[in-house]
PDB file of C-alpha atoms in Angstrom:
ATOM      1  CA  UNK A 145      -0.190   0.077  -0.013  1.00 82.00           C
ATOM      2  CA  UNK A 146       2.857   2.551   0.724  1.00 85.00           C
ATOM      3  CA  UNK A 147       4.090   2.200  -2.686  1.00 89.00           C
ATOM      4  CA  UNK A 148       0.744   3.068  -4.114  1.00 89.00           C
ATOM      5  CA  UNK A 149       0.799   6.021  -1.977  1.00 91.00           C
ATOM      6  CA  UNK A 150       3.772   7.231  -3.040  1.00 92.00           C
ATOM      7  CA  UNK A 151       3.163   6.681  -6.575  1.00 93.00           C
ATOM      8  CA  UNK A 152      -0.207   8.920  -5.969  1.00 92.00           C
ATOM      9  CA  UNK A 153       1.892  11.394  -4.321  1.00 92.00           C
ATOM     10  CA  UNK A 154       4.638  11.751  -7.177  1.00 93.00           C
ATOM     11  CA  UNK A 155       1.629  11.837  -9.491  1.00 94.00           C
ATOM     12  CA  UNK A 156       0.260  14.719  -8.074  1.00 93.00           C
ATOM     13  CA  UNK A 157       3.442  16.817  -7.678  1.00 92.00           C
ATOM     14  CA  UNK A 158       4.149  16.279 -11.498  1.00 92.00           C
ATOM     15  CA  UNK A 159       0.587  17.529 -12.180  1.00 93.00           C
ATOM     16  CA  UNK A 160       1.129  20.649 -10.100  1.00 92.00           C
ATOM     17  CA  UNK A 161       4.420  21.351 -12.047  1.00 89.00           C
ATOM     18  CA  UNK A 162       2.272  21.558 -15.306  1.00 88.00           C
ATOM     19  CA  UNK A 163      -0.077  24.361 -14.039  1.00 87.00           C
ATOM     20  CA  UNK A 164       0.820  27.778 -15.418  1.00 78.00           C
ATOM     21  CA  UNK A 165       2.479  30.197 -12.596  1.00 75.00           C
ATOM     22  CA  UNK A 166       1.677  33.392 -14.772  1.00 73.00           C
ATOM     23  CA  UNK A 167      -1.344  34.370 -12.626  1.00 82.00           C
ATOM     24  CA  UNK A 168      -1.066  33.629  -8.941  1.00 86.00           C
ATOM     25  CA  UNK A 169      -4.730  33.309  -8.219  1.00 88.00           C
ATOM     26  CA  UNK A 170      -5.483  31.226 -11.364  1.00 89.00           C
ATOM     27  CA  UNK A 171      -2.738  28.891 -10.265  1.00 91.00           C
ATOM     28  CA  UNK A 172      -4.049  28.611  -6.630  1.00 92.00           C
ATOM     29  CA  UNK A 173      -7.555  27.829  -7.697  1.00 93.00           C
ATOM     30  CA  UNK A 174      -6.356  24.990 -10.136  1.00 93.00           C
ATOM     31  CA  UNK A 175      -3.837  23.705  -7.677  1.00 94.00           C
ATOM     32  CA  UNK A 176      -6.577  23.502  -4.616  1.00 93.00           C
ATOM     33  CA  UNK A 177      -8.813  21.638  -6.793  1.00 93.00           C
ATOM     34  CA  UNK A 178      -6.347  19.198  -8.005  1.00 94.00           C
ATOM     35  CA  UNK A 179      -4.910  18.651  -4.576  1.00 94.00           C
ATOM     36  CA  UNK A 180      -8.401  17.960  -3.295  1.00 92.00           C
ATOM     37  CA  UNK A 181      -9.050  15.409  -6.011  1.00 93.00           C
ATOM     38  CA  UNK A 182      -5.571  13.494  -4.996  1.00 93.00           C
ATOM     39  CA  UNK A 183      -6.756  13.588  -1.371  1.00 92.00           C
ATOM     40  CA  UNK A 184      -9.970  11.689  -2.165  1.00 91.00           C
ATOM     41  CA  UNK A 185      -7.838   9.069  -3.998  1.00 92.00           C
ATOM     42  CA  UNK A 186      -5.587   8.558  -0.862  1.00 91.00           C
ATOM     43  CA  UNK A 187      -8.651   8.256   1.315  1.00 90.00           C
ATOM     44  CA  UNK A 188      -9.947   5.642  -0.848  1.00 90.00           C
ATOM     45  CA  UNK A 189      -6.698   3.602  -0.596  1.00 91.00           C
ATOM     46  CA  UNK A 190      -6.474   3.876   3.019  1.00 87.00           C
ATOM     47  CA  UNK A 191     -10.220   2.947   3.445  1.00 83.00           C
ATOM     48  CA  UNK A 192      -9.452  -0.464   1.544  1.00 83.00           C
ATOM     49  CA  UNK A 193      -6.237  -1.335   2.947  1.00 84.00           C
ATOM     50  CA  UNK A 194      -4.027  -0.935   5.880  1.00 84.00           C
ATOM     51  CA  UNK A 195      -0.341  -0.314   6.839  1.00 87.00           C
ATOM     52  CA  UNK A 196       1.751  -3.402   7.092  1.00 89.00           C
ATOM     53  CA  UNK A 197       3.988  -2.029   9.969  1.00 91.00           C
ATOM     54  CA  UNK A 198       4.440   0.902  12.441  1.00 91.00           C
ATOM     55  CA  UNK A 199       7.191   2.221  10.173  1.00 93.00           C
ATOM     56  CA  UNK A 200       5.006   2.273   7.122  1.00 93.00           C
ATOM     57  CA  UNK A 201       2.654   4.552   9.216  1.00 92.00           C
ATOM     58  CA  UNK A 202       4.927   6.692  10.500  1.00 93.00           C
ATOM     59  CA  UNK A 203       6.623   7.445   7.132  1.00 93.00           C
ATOM     60  CA  UNK A 204       3.147   8.038   5.486  1.00 92.00           C
ATOM     61  CA  UNK A 205       2.090  10.684   8.321  1.00 93.00           C
ATOM     62  CA  UNK A 206       5.639  12.136   8.576  1.00 94.00           C
ATOM     63  CA  UNK A 207       6.733  12.350   4.900  1.00 93.00           C
ATOM     64  CA  UNK A 208       4.041  11.720   2.432  1.00 93.00           C
ATOM     65  CA  UNK A 209       0.894  13.365   3.947  1.00 93.00           C
ATOM     66  CA  UNK A 210       3.014  16.865   4.662  1.00 94.00           C
ATOM     67  CA  UNK A 211       4.315  16.957   0.922  1.00 94.00           C
ATOM     68  CA  UNK A 212       0.592  16.953  -0.044  1.00 94.00           C
ATOM     69  CA  UNK A 213      -1.106  18.910   2.681  1.00 93.00           C
ATOM     70  CA  UNK A 214       1.747  21.865   2.972  1.00 94.00           C
ATOM     71  CA  UNK A 215       0.843  22.510  -0.754  1.00 94.00           C
ATOM     72  CA  UNK A 216      -2.890  22.478   0.050  1.00 94.00           C
ATOM     73  CA  UNK A 217      -2.238  25.069   2.852  1.00 93.00           C
ATOM     74  CA  UNK A 218      -0.013  27.137   0.745  1.00 94.00           C
ATOM     75  CA  UNK A 219      -2.104  27.408  -2.197  1.00 95.00           C
ATOM     76  CA  UNK A 220      -5.389  28.061  -0.237  1.00 93.00           C
ATOM     77  CA  UNK A 221      -3.670  30.856   1.646  1.00 94.00           C
ATOM     78  CA  UNK A 222      -2.468  32.410  -1.657  1.00 93.00           C
ATOM     79  CA  UNK A 223      -5.917  32.204  -3.116  1.00 92.00           C
ATOM     80  CA  UNK A 224      -7.564  34.048  -0.151  1.00 92.00           C
ATOM     81  CA  UNK A 225      -4.639  36.544   0.023  1.00 92.00           C
ATOM     82  CA  UNK A 226      -4.778  37.325  -3.829  1.00 90.00           C
ATOM     83  CA  UNK A 227      -8.627  37.759  -3.656  1.00 89.00           C
ATOM     84  CA  UNK A 228      -8.222  40.238  -0.600  1.00 88.00           C
ATOM     85  CA  UNK A 229      -5.404  42.238  -2.556  1.00 85.00           C
ATOM     86  CA  UNK A 230      -7.598  42.855  -5.391  1.00 79.00           C
ATOM     87  CA  UNK A 231      -9.849  45.092  -3.301  1.00 75.00           C
ATOM     88  CA  UNK A 232      -8.315  48.492  -1.864  1.00 71.00           C
ATOM     89  CA  UNK A 233      -5.122  50.480  -2.228  1.00 77.00           C
ATOM     90  CA  UNK A 234      -1.461  49.952  -1.336  1.00 79.00           C
ATOM     91  CA  UNK A 235      -2.239  50.995   2.444  1.00 82.00           C
ATOM     92  CA  UNK A 236      -4.899  48.176   2.739  1.00 85.00           C
ATOM     93  CA  UNK A 237      -2.594  45.583   0.964  1.00 87.00           C
ATOM     94  CA  UNK A 238       0.244  46.237   3.053  1.00 87.00           C
ATOM     95  CA  UNK A 239      -1.956  45.804   6.227  1.00 89.00           C
ATOM     96  CA  UNK A 240      -3.260  42.475   4.781  1.00 91.00           C
ATOM     97  CA  UNK A 241       0.178  41.117   4.239  1.00 92.00           C
ATOM     98  CA  UNK A 242       1.565  42.222   7.453  1.00 90.00           C
ATOM     99  CA  UNK A 243      -1.266  40.436   9.181  1.00 92.00           C
ATOM    100  CA  UNK A 244      -0.349  37.133   7.407  1.00 92.00           C
ATOM    101  CA  UNK A 245       3.277  37.768   8.480  1.00 91.00           C
ATOM    102  CA  UNK A 246       2.051  37.941  12.016  1.00 91.00           C
ATOM    103  CA  UNK A 247       0.293  34.761  11.723  1.00 91.00           C
ATOM    104  CA  UNK A 248       3.173  32.789  10.603  1.00 91.00           C
ATOM    105  CA  UNK A 249       5.490  34.413  13.260  1.00 90.00           C
ATOM    106  CA  UNK A 250       2.822  33.402  15.894  1.00 90.00           C
ATOM    107  CA  UNK A 251       2.702  29.874  14.465  1.00 90.00           C
ATOM    108  CA  UNK A 252       6.503  29.520  14.629  1.00 90.00           C
ATOM    109  CA  UNK A 253       6.701  30.902  18.246  1.00 90.00           C
ATOM    110  CA  UNK A 254       3.901  28.703  19.523  1.00 90.00           C
ATOM    111  CA  UNK A 255       5.512  25.486  17.870  1.00 90.00           C
ATOM    112  CA  UNK A 256       9.240  26.198  18.032  1.00 90.00           C
ATOM    113  CA  UNK A 257       9.819  22.808  19.673  1.00 92.00           C
ATOM    114  CA  UNK A 258       8.124  20.915  17.253  1.00 91.00           C
ATOM    115  CA  UNK A 259       9.665  22.920  14.148  1.00 91.00           C
ATOM    116  CA  UNK A 260      13.076  22.241  15.688  1.00 92.00           C
ATOM    117  CA  UNK A 261      12.184  18.545  15.884  1.00 93.00           C
ATOM    118  CA  UNK A 262      11.181  18.568  12.158  1.00 92.00           C
ATOM    119  CA  UNK A 263      13.967  20.699  10.833  1.00 91.00           C
ATOM    120  CA  UNK A 264      16.673  18.603  12.766  1.00 91.00           C
ATOM    121  CA  UNK A 265      14.968  15.156  11.507  1.00 90.00           C
ATOM    122  CA  UNK A 266      14.446  13.862  14.871  1.00 94.00           C
ATOM    123  CA  UNK A 267      12.637  10.776  15.363  1.00 94.00           C
ATOM    124  CA  UNK A 268      12.167   9.880  18.986  1.00 92.00           C
ATOM    125  CA  UNK A 269       8.590  11.090  19.051  1.00 92.00           C
ATOM    126  CA  UNK A 270       7.467   9.877  15.997  1.00 91.00           C
ATOM    127  CA  UNK A 271       5.324   6.860  17.194  1.00 91.00           C
ATOM    128  CA  UNK A 272       3.451   9.664  19.102  1.00 89.00           C
ATOM    129  CA  UNK A 273       3.253  12.287  16.440  1.00 90.00           C
ATOM    130  CA  UNK A 274       2.914  10.330  13.481  1.00 91.00           C
ATOM    131  CA  UNK A 275       0.337   7.368  14.257  1.00 88.00           C
ATOM    132  CA  UNK A 276      -3.323   7.750  14.357  1.00 80.00           C
ATOM    133  CA  UNK A 277      -3.545   6.392  17.884  1.00 70.00           C
ATOM    134  CA  UNK A 278      -2.194   9.776  19.307  1.00 50.00           C
ATOM    135  CA  UNK A 279      -5.573  11.326  19.518  1.00 49.00           C
ATOM    136  CA  UNK A 280      -5.025  11.779  23.289  1.00 40.00           C
ATOM    137  CA  UNK A 281      -2.439  14.304  22.465  1.00 48.00           C
ATOM    138  CA  UNK A 282      -4.776  16.554  20.510  1.00 48.00           C
ATOM    139  CA  UNK A 283      -4.779  19.968  21.603  1.00 48.00           C
ATOM    140  CA  UNK A 284      -6.376  22.876  19.485  1.00 42.00           C
ATOM    141  CA  UNK A 285      -4.187  24.693  17.135  1.00 48.00           C
ATOM    142  CA  UNK A 286      -4.458  26.264  13.679  1.00 48.00           C
ATOM    143  CA  UNK A 287      -4.419  22.839  11.885  1.00 47.00           C
ATOM    144  CA  UNK A 288      -7.339  21.545  13.690  1.00 46.00           C
ATOM    145  CA  UNK A 289      -9.615  22.554  10.772  1.00 55.00           C
ATOM    146  CA  UNK A 290      -7.568  20.488   8.437  1.00 51.00           C
ATOM    147  CA  UNK A 291      -7.306  17.486  10.790  1.00 46.00           C
ATOM    148  CA  UNK A 292     -11.192  17.584  10.980  1.00 53.00           C
ATOM    149  CA  UNK A 293     -11.289  17.586   7.110  1.00 54.00           C
ATOM    150  CA  UNK A 294      -9.286  14.532   6.685  1.00 62.00           C
ATOM    151  CA  UNK A 295      -8.894  12.630   9.959  1.00 65.00           C
ATOM    152  CA  UNK A 296      -8.335   9.160   7.983  1.00 73.00           C
ATOM    153  CA  UNK A 297      -5.222  10.501   6.380  1.00 82.00           C
ATOM    154  CA  UNK A 298      -3.884  12.913   9.006  1.00 85.00           C
ATOM    155  CA  UNK A 299      -2.669  13.041  12.576  1.00 86.00           C
ATOM    156  CA  UNK A 300      -2.699  16.405  14.366  1.00 86.00           C
ATOM    157  CA  UNK A 301       1.126  16.495  14.052  1.00 90.00           C
ATOM    158  CA  UNK A 302       1.273  15.643  10.381  1.00 91.00           C
ATOM    159  CA  UNK A 303      -0.912  18.561   9.487  1.00 89.00           C
ATOM    160  CA  UNK A 304       1.335  20.764  12.198  1.00 91.00           C
ATOM    161  CA  UNK A 305       4.225  19.370   9.891  1.00 93.00           C
ATOM    162  CA  UNK A 306       2.326  20.513   6.693  1.00 93.00           C
ATOM    163  CA  UNK A 307       1.910  24.187   8.320  1.00 93.00           C
ATOM    164  CA  UNK A 308       5.620  24.279   8.986  1.00 93.00           C
ATOM    165  CA  UNK A 309       6.358  23.451   5.222  1.00 94.00           C
ATOM    166  CA  UNK A 310       3.534  25.545   3.772  1.00 94.00           C
ATOM    167  CA  UNK A 311       4.338  28.770   5.823  1.00 94.00           C
ATOM    168  CA  UNK A 312       8.184  28.471   4.654  1.00 92.00           C
ATOM    169  CA  UNK A 313       6.935  28.745   1.134  1.00 91.00           C
ATOM    170  CA  UNK A 314       4.142  31.327   2.154  1.00 93.00           C
ATOM    171  CA  UNK A 315       6.960  33.551   3.705  1.00 91.00           C
ATOM    172  CA  UNK A 316       8.674  33.709   0.289  1.00 89.00           C
ATOM    173  CA  UNK A 317       5.334  34.688  -1.389  1.00 90.00           C
ATOM    174  CA  UNK A 318       4.473  37.447   1.187  1.00 91.00           C
ATOM    175  CA  UNK A 319       8.194  38.601   1.213  1.00 88.00           C
ATOM    176  CA  UNK A 320       7.983  39.079  -2.390  1.00 85.00           C
ATOM    177  CA  UNK A 321       4.638  40.921  -2.322  1.00 86.00           C
ATOM    178  CA  UNK A 322       5.819  43.193   0.261  1.00 86.00           C
ATOM    179  CA  UNK A 323       8.962  44.086  -1.539  1.00 83.00           C
ATOM    180  CA  UNK A 324       7.000  45.104  -4.605  1.00 79.00           C
ATOM    181  CA  UNK A 325       4.594  47.173  -2.592  1.00 78.00           C
ATOM    182  CA  UNK A 326       7.304  49.111  -1.069  1.00 74.00           C
ATOM    183  CA  UNK A 327       8.610  50.430  -4.527  1.00 60.00           C
ATOM    184  CA  UNK A 328       6.537  52.460  -6.678  1.00 41.00           C
ATOM    185  CA  UNK A 329       8.196  50.536  -9.793  1.00 42.00           C
ATOM    186  CA  UNK A 330       7.418  46.976  -9.984  1.00 49.00           C
ATOM    187  CA  UNK A 331      10.502  44.980  -8.926  1.00 44.00           C
ATOM    188  CA  UNK A 332      10.202  42.874 -11.823  1.00 44.00           C
ATOM    189  CA  UNK A 333      11.225  45.844 -13.870  1.00 47.00           C
ATOM    190  CA  UNK A 334      14.521  46.456 -11.795  1.00 48.00           C
ATOM    191  CA  UNK A 335      15.459  42.832 -12.605  1.00 47.00           C
ATOM    192  CA  UNK A 336      14.757  42.998 -16.153  1.00 50.00           C
ATOM    193  CA  UNK A 337      17.100  46.101 -16.520  1.00 53.00           C
ATOM    194  CA  UNK A 338      20.174  43.807 -15.478  1.00 58.00           C
ATOM    195  CA  UNK A 339      18.808  40.688 -17.275  1.00 67.00           C
ATOM    196  CA  UNK A 340      20.329  38.149 -14.650  1.00 76.00           C
ATOM    197  CA  UNK A 341      19.179  34.625 -14.094  1.00 81.00           C
ATOM    198  CA  UNK A 342      20.469  31.964 -12.270  1.00 87.00           C
ATOM    199  CA  UNK A 343      21.317  29.103 -14.576  1.00 88.00           C
ATOM    200  CA  UNK A 344      23.238  26.925 -12.223  1.00 89.00           C
ATOM    201  CA  UNK A 345      21.267  24.315 -10.021  1.00 90.00           C
ATOM    202  CA  UNK A 346      19.225  25.604  -7.040  1.00 90.00           C
ATOM    203  CA  UNK A 347      21.314  23.411  -4.792  1.00 91.00           C
ATOM    204  CA  UNK A 348      24.358  25.430  -5.909  1.00 92.00           C
ATOM    205  CA  UNK A 349      22.682  28.740  -5.083  1.00 93.00           C
ATOM    206  CA  UNK A 350      21.417  27.392  -1.815  1.00 92.00           C
ATOM    207  CA  UNK A 351      25.000  26.184  -0.860  1.00 93.00           C
ATOM    208  CA  UNK A 352      26.333  29.719  -1.985  1.00 94.00           C
ATOM    209  CA  UNK A 353      23.464  31.339   0.436  1.00 93.00           C
ATOM    210  CA  UNK A 354      24.403  29.354   3.527  1.00 93.00           C
ATOM    211  CA  UNK A 355      28.133  29.869   2.860  1.00 93.00           C
ATOM    212  CA  UNK A 356      27.486  33.937   2.693  1.00 93.00           C
ATOM    213  CA  UNK A 357      25.426  33.517   5.845  1.00 91.00           C
ATOM    214  CA  UNK A 358      27.937  31.634   7.727  1.00 91.00           C
ATOM    215  CA  UNK A 359      30.554  34.085   7.091  1.00 90.00           C
ATOM    216  CA  UNK A 360      28.124  37.139   8.015  1.00 89.00           C
ATOM    217  CA  UNK A 361      28.343  38.779   4.832  1.00 90.00           C
ATOM    218  CA  UNK A 362      25.246  40.933   5.175  1.00 87.00           C
ATOM    219  CA  UNK A 363      24.132  43.468   7.667  1.00 82.00           C
ATOM    220  CA  UNK A 364      27.235  42.840   9.820  1.00 78.00           C
ATOM    221  CA  UNK A 365      26.454  39.276  10.228  1.00 82.00           C
ATOM    222  CA  UNK A 366      22.676  39.894  11.814  1.00 79.00           C
ATOM    223  CA  UNK A 367      20.814  38.971   8.492  1.00 80.00           C
ATOM    224  CA  UNK A 368      18.537  35.937   8.790  1.00 83.00           C
ATOM    225  CA  UNK A 369      19.220  32.882   6.274  1.00 87.00           C
ATOM    226  CA  UNK A 370      15.458  33.273   5.476  1.00 85.00           C
ATOM    227  CA  UNK A 371      15.966  37.081   4.330  1.00 83.00           C
ATOM    228  CA  UNK A 372      18.971  36.321   2.355  1.00 89.00           C
ATOM    229  CA  UNK A 373      17.503  33.393   0.599  1.00 88.00           C
ATOM    230  CA  UNK A 374      14.251  35.550  -0.242  1.00 84.00           C
ATOM    231  CA  UNK A 375      16.582  38.304  -1.447  1.00 85.00           C
ATOM    232  CA  UNK A 376      18.379  36.069  -3.769  1.00 87.00           C
ATOM    233  CA  UNK A 377      15.356  34.204  -4.963  1.00 84.00           C
ATOM    234  CA  UNK A 378      13.990  37.722  -6.052  1.00 78.00           C
ATOM    235  CA  UNK A 379      16.976  38.825  -7.789  1.00 81.00           C
ATOM    236  CA  UNK A 380      17.605  35.727  -9.633  1.00 80.00           C
ATOM    237  CA  UNK A 381      14.041  34.910 -10.305  1.00 76.00           C
ATOM    238  CA  UNK A 382      14.309  31.447  -9.012  1.00 82.00           C
ATOM    239  CA  UNK A 383      11.894  29.648  -6.425  1.00 82.00           C
ATOM    240  CA  UNK A 384      14.083  28.036  -3.740  1.00 85.00           C
ATOM    241  CA  UNK A 385      11.327  26.263  -2.094  1.00 80.00           C
ATOM    242  CA  UNK A 386      12.164  24.363   1.106  1.00 83.00           C
ATOM    243  CA  UNK A 387      15.962  25.322   1.207  1.00 83.00           C
ATOM    244  CA  UNK A 388      16.245  24.029   4.739  1.00 84.00           C
ATOM    245  CA  UNK A 389      15.575  20.470   3.710  1.00 86.00           C
ATOM    246  CA  UNK A 390      17.742  21.129   0.582  1.00 86.00           C
ATOM    247  CA  UNK A 391      20.796  22.046   3.063  1.00 88.00           C
ATOM    248  CA  UNK A 392      20.542  19.218   5.008  1.00 89.00           C
ATOM    249  CA  UNK A 393      20.907  16.921   1.726  1.00 89.00           C
ATOM    250  CA  UNK A 394      24.020  19.339   0.929  1.00 91.00           C
ATOM    251  CA  UNK A 395      25.525  18.369   4.268  1.00 90.00           C
ATOM    252  CA  UNK A 396      25.035  14.677   3.596  1.00 90.00           C
ATOM    253  CA  UNK A 397      26.730  14.922   0.444  1.00 89.00           C
ATOM    254  CA  UNK A 398      30.335  13.296  -0.152  1.00 90.00           C
ATOM    255  CA  UNK A 399      31.285  16.713  -0.887  1.00 91.00           C
ATOM    256  CA  UNK A 400      29.234  19.347   1.132  1.00 90.00           C
ATOM    257  CA  UNK A 401      31.056  22.315  -0.420  1.00 92.00           C
ATOM    258  CA  UNK A 402      31.064  21.259  -3.981  1.00 92.00           C
ATOM    259  CA  UNK A 403      30.144  24.771  -5.486  1.00 93.00           C
ATOM    260  CA  UNK A 404      32.778  26.445  -3.394  1.00 93.00           C
ATOM    261  CA  UNK A 405      35.166  24.211  -4.198  1.00 93.00           C
ATOM    262  CA  UNK A 406      34.574  24.770  -7.959  1.00 92.00           C
ATOM    263  CA  UNK A 407      34.423  28.625  -7.377  1.00 93.00           C
ATOM    264  CA  UNK A 408      37.833  28.573  -5.638  1.00 92.00           C
ATOM    265  CA  UNK A 409      39.404  26.472  -8.464  1.00 91.00           C
ATOM    266  CA  UNK A 410      37.869  28.661 -11.176  1.00 91.00           C
ATOM    267  CA  UNK A 411      39.070  31.920  -9.494  1.00 91.00           C
ATOM    268  CA  UNK A 412      42.579  30.402  -8.855  1.00 90.00           C
ATOM    269  CA  UNK A 413      42.737  29.381 -12.771  1.00 89.00           C
ATOM    270  CA  UNK A 414      41.740  33.092 -13.639  1.00 88.00           C
ATOM    271  CA  UNK A 415      44.261  34.239 -11.409  1.00 89.00           C
ATOM    272  CA  UNK A 416      47.246  32.244 -12.656  1.00 85.00           C
ATOM    273  CA  UNK A 417      45.835  32.959 -16.244  1.00 84.00           C
ATOM    274  CA  UNK A 418      46.149  36.618 -15.695  1.00 80.00           C
ATOM    275  CA  UNK A 419      49.574  36.290 -14.164  1.00 74.00           C
ATOM    276  CA  UNK A 420      50.762  34.688 -17.403  1.00 72.00           C
ATOM    277  CA  UNK A 421      49.987  37.754 -19.530  1.00 62.00           C
TER     278      UNK A 421
END
């Protein structure tokens, strides 16, 4: 059954990639409809079969479920925000975006231990958080509505994990909207002037961002990694997505500093070529 669930999830993610991103509101509407359809397919699978082991159940609720639900949360939020931003002037739009920022900040404050648990890939509470026998642990939090909507295919903490991932994406979206509102001229006009796009891999850019953050290159070392990532995402017209997870993959590579090694070699070669002239 787990293999079937993974296949359904992968099929959904592939179809989401095909939806046009030109219009955010249209993209959100189509994405929400598609995700809801696939949630019904997953419900049907779980209704007719059961997990073969505790590990399978934990893997589904910790890994597969959040991959689906964080996109539902993200696109549902974008749909609502885009609809609100169409009414009123710049002052009202800034107020809407600020309110959404505050909601996200409140979620991360209230759930900082769980967020750390997920970001650091801990496992010691998995049997409590990511099995459906954890009902005694339910407290009311923002994810309760989504849990009520799909209790068969969710646990309260799988939905909370989905909020963590969804809010990471939403922060990129909100920061982009806020930046553009601050300037009278649309931000894209400024980027087109320079015509610069990042054409190496997204992983390479994330490696560079973390290196610059580690060195303290921005704001005398006080800039947050999220702030730096959002800036690079805007400047180079690239969606970084869940760069925290990507960084964990970088750490586990045989050569974690692959790009930096290449940059050092290329620069050294350039210097040696200039010396020969």
